[in-house]
Coordinates of C-alpha atoms and ligand atoms in Angstrom, one line a residue:
M64 CA 0.0 0.0 0.0
R65 CA 0.9 3.6 0.0
Y66 CA 3.2 4.2 2.9
R67 CA 3.2 8.0 3.0
I68 CA -0.5 7.9 4.0
L69 CA 0.3 5.3 6.6
I70 CA 3.1 7.2 8.3
L71 CA 2.3 10.9 8.1
F72 CA -1.4 11.1 9.0
V73 CA -3.0 9.8 12.1
F74 CA -6.6 10.7 12.5
L75 CA -9.5 9.1 14.4
I76 CA -12.1 6.9 12.9
S77 CA -15.6 8.1 13.0
S78 CA -17.7 6.4 15.7
S79 CA -20.4 5.4 13.2
A80 CA -17.7 3.5 11.3
I81 CA -17.0 1.4 14.4
L82 CA -20.7 0.4 14.7
A83 CA -21.1 -0.6 11.1
R84 CA -19.9 -4.2 10.6
S85 CA -19.3 -6.2 7.5
A86 CA -21.9 -8.7 6.3
P87 CA -21.7 -12.2 7.7
A88 CA -19.5 -14.6 5.6
L89 CA -21.1 -16.9 3.1
P90 CA -19.6 -20.3 2.4
T91 CA -16.2 -20.2 0.8
Q92 CA -16.2 -20.5 -3.0
Q93 CA -13.4 -22.8 -4.2
L94 CA -12.1 -21.0 -7.3
A95 CA -9.7 -22.4 -9.7
A96 CA -6.6 -20.5 -10.7
N97 CA -7.4 -19.4 -14.2
V98 CA -10.6 -17.5 -14.1
V99 CA -9.7 -14.6 -16.3
S100 CA -6.9 -14.0 -18.8
Y101 CA -5.9 -10.9 -20.7
R102 CA -4.1 -10.6 -24.0
M103 CA -3.3 -6.9 -24.4
D104 CA -1.7 -4.6 -26.9
V105 CA -1.1 -1.1 -25.4
R106 CA 0.8 2.0 -26.5
L107 CA 2.0 4.7 -24.2
D108 CA 2.3 8.3 -25.5
P109 CA 4.6 10.1 -23.0
V110 CA 3.6 13.5 -24.4
S111 CA -0.2 13.2 -24.0
K112 CA 0.2 10.9 -20.9
T113 CA -2.2 8.5 -22.5
I114 CA -2.4 4.8 -23.1
V115 CA -4.4 3.5 -26.1
G116 CA -5.1 -0.2 -25.7
T117 CA -6.9 -3.3 -26.9
E118 CA -7.4 -6.5 -25.0
R119 CA -8.9 -9.9 -25.5
L120 CA -10.4 -10.8 -22.2
T121 CA -11.4 -14.4 -21.5
Y122 CA -13.5 -15.0 -18.5
T123 CA -14.7 -18.4 -17.2
N124 CA -17.7 -18.4 -14.8
P125 CA -16.1 -19.8 -11.6
S126 CA -19.4 -20.1 -9.8
P127 CA -22.3 -22.5 -9.6
D128 CA -24.6 -19.6 -10.7
T129 CA -25.8 -18.5 -14.1
L130 CA -24.6 -15.0 -14.8
G131 CA -26.8 -12.6 -16.8
E132 CA -24.3 -9.7 -16.6
I133 CA -20.7 -9.0 -16.0
W134 CA -18.9 -6.1 -14.4
L135 CA -15.7 -4.3 -15.4
R136 CA -13.6 -2.2 -13.2
L137 CA -12.4 1.2 -14.6
Y138 CA -10.2 2.4 -11.7
L139 CA -8.8 5.5 -13.4
R140 CA -12.3 7.0 -13.4
A141 CA -11.7 7.6 -9.7
F142 CA -9.5 10.6 -10.8
R143 CA -11.9 12.1 -13.3
D144 CA -13.3 14.8 -11.0
T145 CA -13.7 15.5 -7.3
N146 CA -17.1 13.9 -7.1
T147 CA -16.1 10.2 -7.2
V148 CA -16.2 8.1 -4.1
W149 CA -12.4 7.9 -4.1
M150 CA -11.9 11.7 -4.4
R151 CA -14.5 12.5 -1.8
E152 CA -12.8 10.2 0.7
Y153 CA -9.4 11.5 -0.3
G154 CA -10.5 15.0 0.5
R155 CA -7.5 16.9 -0.8
W156 CA -9.6 18.9 -3.3
N157 CA -12.9 19.1 -1.4
G158 CA -15.0 22.0 -2.7
T159 CA -12.5 22.9 -5.4
T160 CA -11.9 21.9 -9.0
L161 CA -9.4 19.1 -9.6
P162 CA -6.3 20.7 -11.2
S163 CA -6.0 19.5 -14.8
E164 CA -2.7 17.7 -14.3
Y165 CA -4.2 15.5 -11.6
V166 CA -7.1 14.4 -13.8
G167 CA -7.1 10.7 -14.7
D168 CA -9.7 8.8 -16.6
I169 CA -10.4 5.7 -18.7
T170 CA -12.8 5.5 -21.6
V171 CA -14.0 2.3 -23.1
S172 CA -14.2 2.9 -26.9
S173 CA -15.4 -0.5 -28.0
L174 CA -16.7 -3.6 -26.2
T175 CA -17.8 -6.6 -28.2
L176 CA -18.1 -10.3 -27.7
A177 CA -15.5 -12.1 -29.8
N178 CA -18.2 -12.9 -32.4
G179 CA -18.7 -9.2 -32.9
I180 CA -21.9 -8.6 -30.9
D181 CA -21.7 -5.1 -29.4
L182 CA -22.1 -4.9 -25.7
L183 CA -21.1 -1.2 -25.2
A184 CA -24.5 0.3 -26.2
S185 CA -26.3 -1.5 -23.3
A186 CA -23.5 -1.0 -20.8
T187 CA -23.9 1.5 -17.9
L188 CA -21.3 3.3 -15.9
T189 CA -21.4 3.8 -12.1
D190 CA -18.4 5.5 -10.4
T191 CA -15.5 3.2 -11.1
L192 CA -17.4 0.3 -12.6
M193 CA -19.2 -0.7 -15.8
R194 CA -22.2 -3.0 -15.8
V195 CA -22.4 -5.1 -18.9
P196 CA -25.7 -7.1 -19.6
L197 CA -25.0 -10.3 -21.5
P198 CA -27.2 -11.2 -24.5
Q199 CA -26.9 -14.9 -23.5
P200 CA -26.4 -15.9 -19.8
L201 CA -23.1 -17.4 -18.9
L202 CA -23.5 -20.8 -17.4
P203 CA -21.3 -22.3 -14.6
G204 CA -17.9 -23.2 -16.0
Q205 CA -18.7 -21.5 -19.4
S206 CA -16.3 -19.0 -20.9
L207 CA -16.8 -15.8 -22.8
E208 CA -14.3 -13.7 -24.8
L209 CA -14.5 -10.0 -24.9
D210 CA -12.7 -7.6 -27.2
V211 CA -12.2 -4.2 -25.5
G212 CA -10.7 -1.0 -26.8
W213 CA -9.9 1.8 -24.5
V214 CA -8.0 5.0 -23.8
S215 CA -6.4 5.7 -20.4
K216 CA -5.4 9.2 -19.3
L217 CA -2.8 9.1 -16.6
P218 CA -2.7 11.7 -13.8
H219 CA 0.3 13.4 -12.4
V220 CA 1.1 10.8 -9.8
F221 CA -0.4 11.6 -6.4
A222 CA -1.8 8.1 -5.5
R223 CA -0.1 5.0 -6.8
T224 CA -0.4 5.6 -10.5
G225 CA 0.6 8.3 -13.1
Y226 CA 3.6 10.3 -14.3
G227 CA 6.3 12.4 -12.6
G228 CA 10.0 12.5 -12.2
R229 CA 12.6 14.3 -14.4
N230 CA 10.6 16.3 -17.0
N231 CA 7.6 14.1 -16.3
T232 CA 9.2 11.2 -18.1
F233 CA 8.6 8.6 -15.3
F234 CA 5.4 6.6 -15.6
M235 CA 4.0 4.2 -13.0
V236 CA 1.2 2.5 -14.9
G237 CA -1.1 0.8 -12.4
Q238 CA -4.9 0.3 -12.1
W239 CA -5.0 1.3 -15.8
Y240 CA -7.0 -1.1 -18.0
P241 CA -10.5 -2.4 -18.1
K242 CA -10.5 -5.3 -15.6
M243 CA -13.0 -8.0 -14.7
A244 CA -14.6 -7.5 -11.3
V245 CA -14.9 -10.6 -9.1
Y246 CA -17.9 -12.8 -8.8
D247 CA -17.6 -14.7 -5.5
R248 CA -19.9 -16.2 -2.9
G249 CA -23.0 -15.6 -4.9
R250 CA -22.5 -12.0 -5.9
W251 CA -20.5 -9.5 -8.0
D252 CA -18.1 -7.4 -6.0
T253 CA -19.4 -4.0 -7.1
E254 CA -18.0 -1.9 -4.3
P255 CA -16.6 1.3 -5.9
W256 CA -12.9 2.0 -5.5
H257 CA -12.3 3.7 -2.2
S258 CA -9.4 6.0 -1.3
N259 CA -8.0 3.7 1.5
A260 CA -8.9 0.5 -0.2
E261 CA -7.0 -1.5 -2.8
F262 CA -8.1 -4.5 -4.8
F263 CA -9.9 -7.8 -5.1
N264 CA -9.0 -9.8 -8.2
D265 CA -9.3 -13.2 -9.8
F266 CA -6.3 -15.2 -10.8
G267 CA -5.3 -15.7 -14.4
T268 CA -2.8 -15.2 -17.1
Y269 CA -1.5 -12.0 -18.8
D270 CA 0.2 -11.6 -22.2
V271 CA 0.9 -8.0 -22.7
R272 CA 2.6 -6.0 -25.5
V273 CA 3.7 -2.6 -24.3
T274 CA 4.8 0.0 -27.0
V275 CA 6.9 2.9 -25.8
P276 CA 9.4 5.3 -27.5
S277 CA 12.6 3.4 -28.1
A278 CA 14.5 5.4 -25.5
Y279 CA 12.2 4.2 -22.7
V280 CA 13.2 1.3 -20.4
V281 CA 10.2 -0.8 -19.3
A282 CA 10.0 -2.5 -15.9
G283 CA 7.1 -4.9 -16.5
A284 CA 5.5 -7.4 -14.2
G285 CA 5.8 -11.1 -15.1
V286 CA 8.6 -12.2 -17.3
P287 CA 10.0 -10.4 -20.4
A288 CA 9.2 -12.4 -23.5
G289 CA 10.8 -10.4 -26.3
A290 CA 11.2 -7.0 -27.8
V291 CA 11.0 -5.6 -31.3
A292 CA 12.0 -2.2 -32.7
N293 CA 9.3 -0.5 -34.7
A294 CA 9.9 1.7 -37.8
D295 CA 8.2 4.7 -36.1
G296 CA 10.9 5.1 -33.4
T297 CA 9.1 3.0 -30.8
Q298 CA 9.7 -0.5 -29.5
T299 CA 7.3 -3.1 -28.4
L300 CA 8.1 -5.2 -25.3
R301 CA 6.2 -8.4 -24.4
F302 CA 5.6 -9.6 -20.9
T303 CA 3.8 -12.8 -19.8
A304 CA 2.6 -13.9 -16.3
D305 CA 0.7 -16.9 -15.0
D306 CA -1.3 -17.3 -11.8
V307 CA -1.4 -13.6 -11.1
T308 CA -4.2 -11.1 -10.4
D309 CA -3.0 -8.0 -12.1
F310 CA -0.4 -6.5 -14.4
A311 CA 1.5 -3.2 -14.0
F312 CA 4.6 -1.6 -15.5
A313 CA 6.8 1.4 -15.0
T314 CA 8.9 3.1 -17.6
T315 CA 11.3 6.0 -18.0
P316 CA 14.4 6.6 -20.2
D317 CA 16.4 7.0 -16.9
F318 CA 16.0 3.5 -15.6
Q319 CA 19.2 1.6 -14.9
T320 CA 19.0 -2.1 -14.3
R321 CA 20.6 -4.8 -12.2
V322 CA 19.5 -8.4 -12.2
I323 CA 20.6 -11.1 -9.7
T324 CA 19.4 -14.6 -9.2
S325 CA 18.6 -15.8 -5.7
G326 CA 17.2 -19.1 -4.7
G327 CA 16.2 -19.7 -8.3
V328 CA 14.3 -16.4 -8.6
E329 CA 15.5 -13.6 -10.9
I330 CA 15.4 -10.3 -9.0
A331 CA 15.3 -7.4 -11.4
L332 CA 15.9 -3.9 -10.0
Y333 CA 15.0 -0.8 -12.1
Y334 CA 16.6 2.2 -10.4
L335 CA 17.2 5.8 -11.0
P336 CA 20.8 7.1 -11.4
E337 CA 20.4 9.4 -8.4
H338 CA 19.7 6.3 -6.3
A339 CA 22.6 4.2 -7.5
A340 CA 24.1 4.0 -4.0
A341 CA 20.9 2.2 -2.8
A342 CA 21.0 -0.5 -5.5
D343 CA 23.0 -3.0 -3.3
E344 CA 20.5 -2.6 -0.4
Y345 CA 17.5 -3.0 -2.6
L346 CA 18.8 -6.3 -4.0
A347 CA 20.0 -7.5 -0.6
V348 CA 16.7 -6.8 1.1
A349 CA 14.8 -8.4 -1.7
A350 CA 16.9 -11.6 -1.8
E351 CA 16.7 -12.0 2.0
A352 CA 13.0 -11.3 2.1
L353 CA 12.3 -13.9 -0.6
Q354 CA 14.5 -16.4 1.2
L355 CA 13.0 -15.8 4.6
Y356 CA 9.3 -15.6 3.6
G357 CA 9.8 -18.7 1.4
S358 CA 11.2 -20.6 4.3
W359 CA 8.4 -19.5 6.6
Y360 CA 5.4 -19.9 4.3
G361 CA 6.3 -21.6 1.1
A362 CA 8.5 -20.6 -1.9
Y363 CA 7.7 -17.6 -4.0
P364 CA 5.8 -19.2 -6.9
H365 CA 7.1 -17.1 -9.8
P366 CA 10.4 -17.0 -11.8
R367 CA 11.0 -13.3 -11.5
L368 CA 10.4 -10.4 -9.1
T369 CA 10.7 -6.8 -10.3
I370 CA 11.6 -3.9 -8.0
V371 CA 10.9 -0.4 -9.2
D372 CA 12.7 2.5 -7.6
V373 CA 10.7 5.7 -7.9
P374 CA 11.9 9.3 -8.3
D375 CA 12.0 11.5 -5.2
D376 CA 9.3 13.8 -6.7
A377 CA 7.1 10.9 -7.6
Q378 CA 7.1 9.1 -4.3
A379 CA 3.3 8.7 -4.4
A380 CA 4.1 5.8 -6.8
G381 CA 6.4 4.2 -4.2
G382 CA 5.5 1.6 -1.7
M383 CA 3.0 -0.3 -3.8
E384 CA 2.5 -3.9 -4.6
Y385 CA 1.5 -5.7 -7.8
P386 CA 1.9 -9.4 -8.6
T387 CA 5.6 -10.0 -9.3
L388 CA 6.3 -6.3 -9.2
V389 CA 6.8 -3.9 -6.3
T390 CA 7.6 -0.2 -6.1
S391 CA 9.8 1.1 -3.3
E392 CA 11.8 4.2 -2.5
V393 CA 14.8 5.6 -0.9
G394 CA 14.0 7.5 2.3
S395 CA 14.5 7.5 6.0
V396 CA 12.5 7.1 9.2
G397 CA 15.5 7.9 11.4
S398 CA 19.3 7.6 11.2
N399 CA 19.2 3.9 12.3
Y400 CA 16.1 2.9 10.4
S401 CA 16.3 2.0 6.7
F402 CA 13.0 3.2 5.1
L403 CA 14.0 1.4 2.0
A404 CA 14.3 -1.9 3.9
Y405 CA 10.9 -1.3 5.6
V406 CA 9.0 -0.5 2.4
T407 CA 10.7 -3.1 0.2
A408 CA 10.2 -5.9 2.8
H409 CA 6.6 -4.9 3.2
E410 CA 5.8 -4.9 -0.5
I411 CA 7.5 -8.2 -1.0
G412 CA 5.5 -9.6 1.8
H413 CA 2.4 -8.8 -0.3
Q414 CA 3.7 -11.4 -2.8
W415 CA 2.3 -13.9 -0.3
W416 CA -0.7 -11.9 1.1
P417 CA -2.7 -11.3 -1.1
M418 CA -0.9 -12.2 -4.3
Q419 CA -1.3 -15.9 -3.5
T420 CA -4.4 -15.7 -1.3
A421 CA -6.6 -13.2 -3.2
T422 CA -8.6 -11.9 -0.3
N423 CA -10.9 -8.9 -0.7
E424 CA -8.6 -6.1 0.4
A425 CA -11.3 -3.5 0.5
A426 CA -13.7 -5.5 2.7
E427 CA -11.1 -7.3 4.8
P428 CA -7.9 -5.3 4.6
W429 CA -6.4 -7.0 7.7
L430 CA -6.0 -10.2 5.8
D431 CA -3.8 -8.3 3.3
E432 CA -2.1 -5.4 5.0
G433 CA -2.2 -6.9 8.4
L434 CA -0.7 -10.3 7.5
T435 CA 1.9 -8.5 5.3
E436 CA 2.9 -6.0 8.1
Y437 CA 3.3 -9.0 10.4
T438 CA 5.5 -10.7 7.8
S439 CA 7.6 -7.7 7.1
S440 CA 7.9 -6.9 10.8
R441 CA 9.3 -10.3 11.4
Y442 CA 11.7 -9.6 8.5
L443 CA 12.9 -6.4 10.1
A444 CA 13.3 -8.2 13.4
D445 CA 15.3 -11.1 12.1
A446 CA 17.0 -10.1 8.9
T447 CA 20.6 -9.0 8.3
H448 CA 19.3 -5.9 6.7
G449 CA 16.5 -5.3 9.3
W450 CA 16.1 -3.1 12.3
G451 CA 16.2 -5.5 15.2
T452 CA 13.2 -6.6 17.3
D453 CA 13.2 -3.7 19.8
R454 CA 13.0 -1.0 17.1
V455 CA 10.4 -2.7 15.0
V456 CA 8.2 -3.5 18.0
A457 CA 8.5 0.1 19.2
F458 CA 7.6 1.4 15.7
E459 CA 4.6 -0.9 15.3
Q460 CA 3.4 0.0 18.9
S461 CA 3.6 3.7 18.1
L462 CA 1.3 3.1 15.1
Y463 CA -1.0 0.9 17.0
A464 CA -1.2 3.3 20.0
S465 CA -2.6 6.0 17.7
G466 CA -5.9 4.0 17.6
A467 CA -5.6 1.1 20.0
G468 CA -9.3 1.1 20.7
L469 CA -10.2 0.4 17.1
P470 CA -11.0 -3.0 15.6
A471 CA -8.5 -4.2 13.0
T472 CA -11.1 -6.0 11.0
L473 CA -13.3 -3.3 9.5
P474 CA -13.6 -2.7 5.8
A475 CA -10.9 -0.3 4.5
W476 CA -13.4 2.5 3.8
Q477 CA -14.6 2.7 7.4
Y478 CA -11.2 4.0 8.6
M479 CA -10.7 7.7 8.4
N480 CA -7.4 8.4 6.6
G481 CA -4.5 7.8 9.0
A482 CA -6.5 5.5 11.3
Y483 CA -5.9 2.9 8.7
V484 CA -2.5 2.2 10.2
V485 CA -4.3 0.2 12.9
V486 CA -5.2 -2.4 10.3
Y487 CA -1.4 -2.9 9.8
S488 CA 0.0 -2.5 13.2
K489 CA -2.7 -4.0 15.4
T490 CA -2.9 -7.1 13.2
A491 CA 0.9 -7.4 13.1
L492 CA 1.3 -7.1 16.8
G493 CA -1.6 -9.5 17.4
L494 CA -0.1 -12.2 15.2
W495 CA 3.3 -11.5 16.8
T496 CA 1.7 -12.0 20.2
L497 CA 0.1 -15.3 19.0
E498 CA 3.6 -16.3 17.9
G499 CA 4.9 -15.7 21.4
V500 CA 2.0 -17.7 22.9
V501 CA 2.1 -20.8 20.6
G502 CA 5.7 -20.6 19.4
T503 CA 7.3 -19.3 16.2
N504 CA 7.4 -22.6 14.4
R505 CA 3.8 -23.6 15.2
L506 CA 2.5 -20.3 13.9
R507 CA 4.5 -20.3 10.8
H508 CA 3.4 -23.8 10.1
A509 CA -0.2 -22.9 10.6
M510 CA 0.1 -19.9 8.3
A511 CA 1.9 -22.0 5.7
D512 CA -1.0 -24.5 5.9
Y513 CA -3.5 -21.7 5.4
L514 CA -1.6 -20.7 2.3
T515 CA -1.4 -24.2 1.0
Q516 CA -5.2 -24.6 1.5
Y517 CA -6.1 -21.3 -0.1
R518 CA -3.4 -20.6 -2.6
F519 CA -4.9 -19.0 -5.8
K520 CA -8.4 -18.9 -4.1
H521 CA -10.4 -16.3 -2.3
P522 CA -10.3 -17.0 1.4
N523 CA -11.9 -14.7 3.9
G524 CA -11.4 -13.9 7.6
A525 CA -13.4 -16.9 8.8
D526 CA -11.3 -19.2 6.6
F527 CA -8.1 -17.7 8.0
R528 CA -9.3 -18.2 11.6
A529 CA -10.5 -21.7 10.9
A530 CA -7.1 -22.6 9.4
L531 CA -5.2 -21.3 12.4
E532 CA -7.5 -22.8 15.0
H533 CA -7.3 -26.1 13.2
E534 CA -3.7 -26.3 14.2
L535 CA -3.5 -24.0 17.2
G536 CA -6.8 -24.6 19.1
D537 CA -9.3 -22.0 20.1
L538 CA -8.1 -18.4 19.4
G539 CA -11.0 -16.4 20.7
W540 CA -8.7 -14.1 22.6
L541 CA -7.1 -13.1 19.3
F542 CA -10.0 -13.0 16.9
D543 CA -12.9 -12.0 19.2
D544 CA -11.3 -10.1 22.1
Y545 CA -8.5 -8.4 20.2
L546 CA -8.7 -8.1 16.4
S547 CA -12.4 -7.5 15.9
S548 CA -13.1 -5.4 19.0
S549 CA -11.7 -2.5 21.0
G550 CA -10.1 -4.8 23.5
V551 CA -6.5 -4.4 24.6
I552 CA -3.9 -6.7 26.1
D553 CA -2.9 -5.4 29.5
Y554 CA -1.7 -7.3 32.6
A555 CA -0.3 -6.0 35.8
V556 CA 1.2 -7.3 39.0
T557 CA 0.1 -5.6 42.3
P558 CA 2.6 -5.2 45.2
I559 CA 3.6 -8.4 46.8
E560 CA 1.9 -8.9 50.1
Q561 CA 4.1 -10.5 52.8
T562 CA 2.1 -11.9 55.8
N563 CA 3.4 -13.9 58.8
V564 CA 2.9 -17.1 56.9
A565 CA 2.7 -16.3 53.2
S566 CA 4.0 -14.3 50.2
I567 CA 1.0 -13.4 48.1
V568 CA 1.4 -12.4 44.4
R569 CA -1.7 -10.9 42.7
V570 CA -1.9 -10.5 38.9
A571 CA -4.7 -8.5 37.3
R572 CA -6.0 -8.7 33.8
K573 CA -6.8 -5.0 33.1
G574 CA -7.5 -5.4 29.4
A575 CA -10.4 -7.3 27.8
V576 CA -8.2 -9.7 25.9
R577 CA -8.0 -13.0 27.7
V578 CA -4.6 -14.1 26.2
P579 CA -2.6 -16.7 28.1
V580 CA 0.3 -15.1 29.9
D581 CA 3.5 -16.3 31.7
I582 CA 4.0 -15.4 35.3
L583 CA 7.6 -15.6 36.7
V584 CA 8.1 -15.6 40.5
T585 CA 11.6 -15.2 42.0
F586 CA 12.2 -16.2 45.6
K587 CA 14.7 -14.9 48.1
S588 CA 16.7 -18.1 47.7
G589 CA 17.2 -17.2 44.0
A590 CA 14.9 -20.0 42.9
Q591 CA 12.3 -19.2 40.3
Q592 CA 8.9 -20.6 39.3
L593 CA 7.4 -20.1 35.9
Q594 CA 3.7 -20.8 35.2
T595 CA 1.2 -19.9 32.5
W596 CA -2.1 -18.3 33.4
D597 CA -5.0 -18.6 31.0
G598 CA -6.2 -15.1 31.7
Q599 CA -9.8 -16.1 31.7
A600 CA -10.6 -14.5 35.1
T601 CA -9.9 -10.8 35.8
S602 CA -7.3 -11.6 38.5
L603 CA -5.2 -14.4 39.9
E604 CA -3.8 -14.8 43.4
L605 CA -0.7 -17.0 44.1
N606 CA 0.3 -18.0 47.6
F607 CA 3.8 -19.0 48.6
S608 CA 5.4 -19.9 51.9
R609 CA 6.8 -17.1 53.9
S610 CA 9.9 -19.3 54.7
N611 CA 11.3 -18.5 51.2
P612 CA 9.5 -15.2 50.4
V613 CA 8.8 -13.9 46.9
V614 CA 11.2 -11.0 46.1
L615 CA 10.1 -10.4 42.4
A616 CA 6.9 -11.1 40.5
Q617 CA 6.8 -10.6 36.7
V618 CA 4.0 -11.0 34.2
D619 CA 5.0 -11.8 30.6
P620 CA 8.7 -11.7 31.7
S621 CA 10.0 -12.6 28.2
R622 CA 7.9 -10.1 26.4
K623 CA 5.9 -12.5 24.3
L624 CA 2.8 -10.2 24.3
K625 CA 4.1 -7.7 21.6
A626 CA 0.7 -6.1 21.5
E627 CA 0.8 -5.0 25.2
L628 CA 1.5 -1.3 25.3
S629 CA 1.4 -0.7 29.0
R630 CA 4.3 -2.7 30.5
L631 CA 5.4 -0.5 33.4
D632 CA 3.2 -2.4 35.8
N633 CA 4.3 -5.8 34.6
Q634 CA 6.7 -6.5 37.5
V635 CA 7.0 -5.7 41.2
G636 CA 9.6 -6.7 43.7
T637 CA 11.3 -6.1 46.9
W638 CA 14.7 -5.8 45.1
Q639 CA 14.4 -2.0 45.1
M640 CA 15.2 -2.0 48.8
R641 CA 18.6 -3.4 48.1
L642 CA 19.6 -0.6 45.8
P643 CA 22.1 2.0 47.0
I644 CA 20.4 5.2 48.2
A645 CA 21.8 7.2 45.2
A646 CA 20.2 4.9 42.7
R647 CA 16.7 5.1 44.1
Ligands
ZN977 ZN1 0.8 -2.9 2.0

């Protein structure tokens, strides 16, 4: 996702948004990998900032239902004026006219079935979607082929897609072509594109021919499959991709390239000359992320990963994920923190969630951004090129603290602007806490099994929970108490009571989340006793003999509960009495 939004703005969610909940889940639909394929021929005109394209779109009805209509997504319509759902939520130009350089749009010029029957005349537009009635219903398992012609007008980049950079010669081309909407669980996904939200896509194949002026270097998703020089001073580059949900490319005459192979995967970096000093770090982070994530969850399933470095004045294109292609950027969140590592590791994490488990990112963003932030946080904690555990936990906790009372499982559009960081950080810290409770290997194994079960399908939150609980037992504390409510994790130890016969330790659960927690008691003799409390009651009293009194009591002594923000009351002892006066 767009990281600038995440880091710079922290606003509160509206209370009405908290009350509104998503619809109950319908049974999972088991979709096969190849639902939709695209064969495209597109030409970028860098002067007019337009793309003229044609596509042959093949769609196979994946459902048991007969479909009388289909829906196409036309994302660039979000930028056509300030009245779209996206623009109203974005709010930057409220009450004003959208400056012309920021206008983006997409116009379908022709739409026919492959047999030539016109569908455009009966099609209707709503916000960022086109409804297309079919002359003949599409039966379960039946395919249709559409021929679509269109023109895309790219905006000056301010959100994910468009042009910028030196003399406006850098183009990030994303969300840019007529795309099939998803039919899943008995209905078309016709939610308009929201400012916070990203995407929900079917899997399929892409075969794309991109024509650009011959001086331009193209960083395309998928795998390069040839290039030809044209007589008119342009070149046409072909890219193919299988088992993916989207296709994007970036291009500028300024790109320099480096390609390495790591673990059998080609990692292609397209970087700008002014960022040459960062090339080594880009490649090192990417290689280590692919290696670690692959060892945790299962190998990256594609032959190539492309990393696009964006210009400093086009950073709105940075920090975004597409299948087999991520954009990142050089930057800093402090002298000891590599912003490049943070963004790159996060976007590569998306190559697992949702690029292999195509969840509905708009309706359930925690399954996408949350799982990814957990994954990349663990990268930053463990990796050679990371930050170390303490720094990344502190960073995630600072994001989470900005809205710790918010659920993490709301639809993306119910979070007001910067409050969306909670989806990332609260989910990440919750899963990291689960890791502490059940053990690293058990959680990674459970998440790998979730991926195996749902790879190239459309799981939802209930599926994710069921997959984890299948291996780890009841996780009500995580899913009910914590993720989908305002509950927090907060334990405390009250002062040790020493009576004539007993040392009494009392632990209180101050938060609503009933997560199991370790309690460590240290006796005067130096002996220790560790036990786990299930946290079900609101308090626990432990009695020990006064003959070897308790001198220190700690709750969560090894800091397994990464989501606990208030730790100052997690231990009490009598040890302070032994400190020199000056140190008190
Ligand atoms: Zn993201």
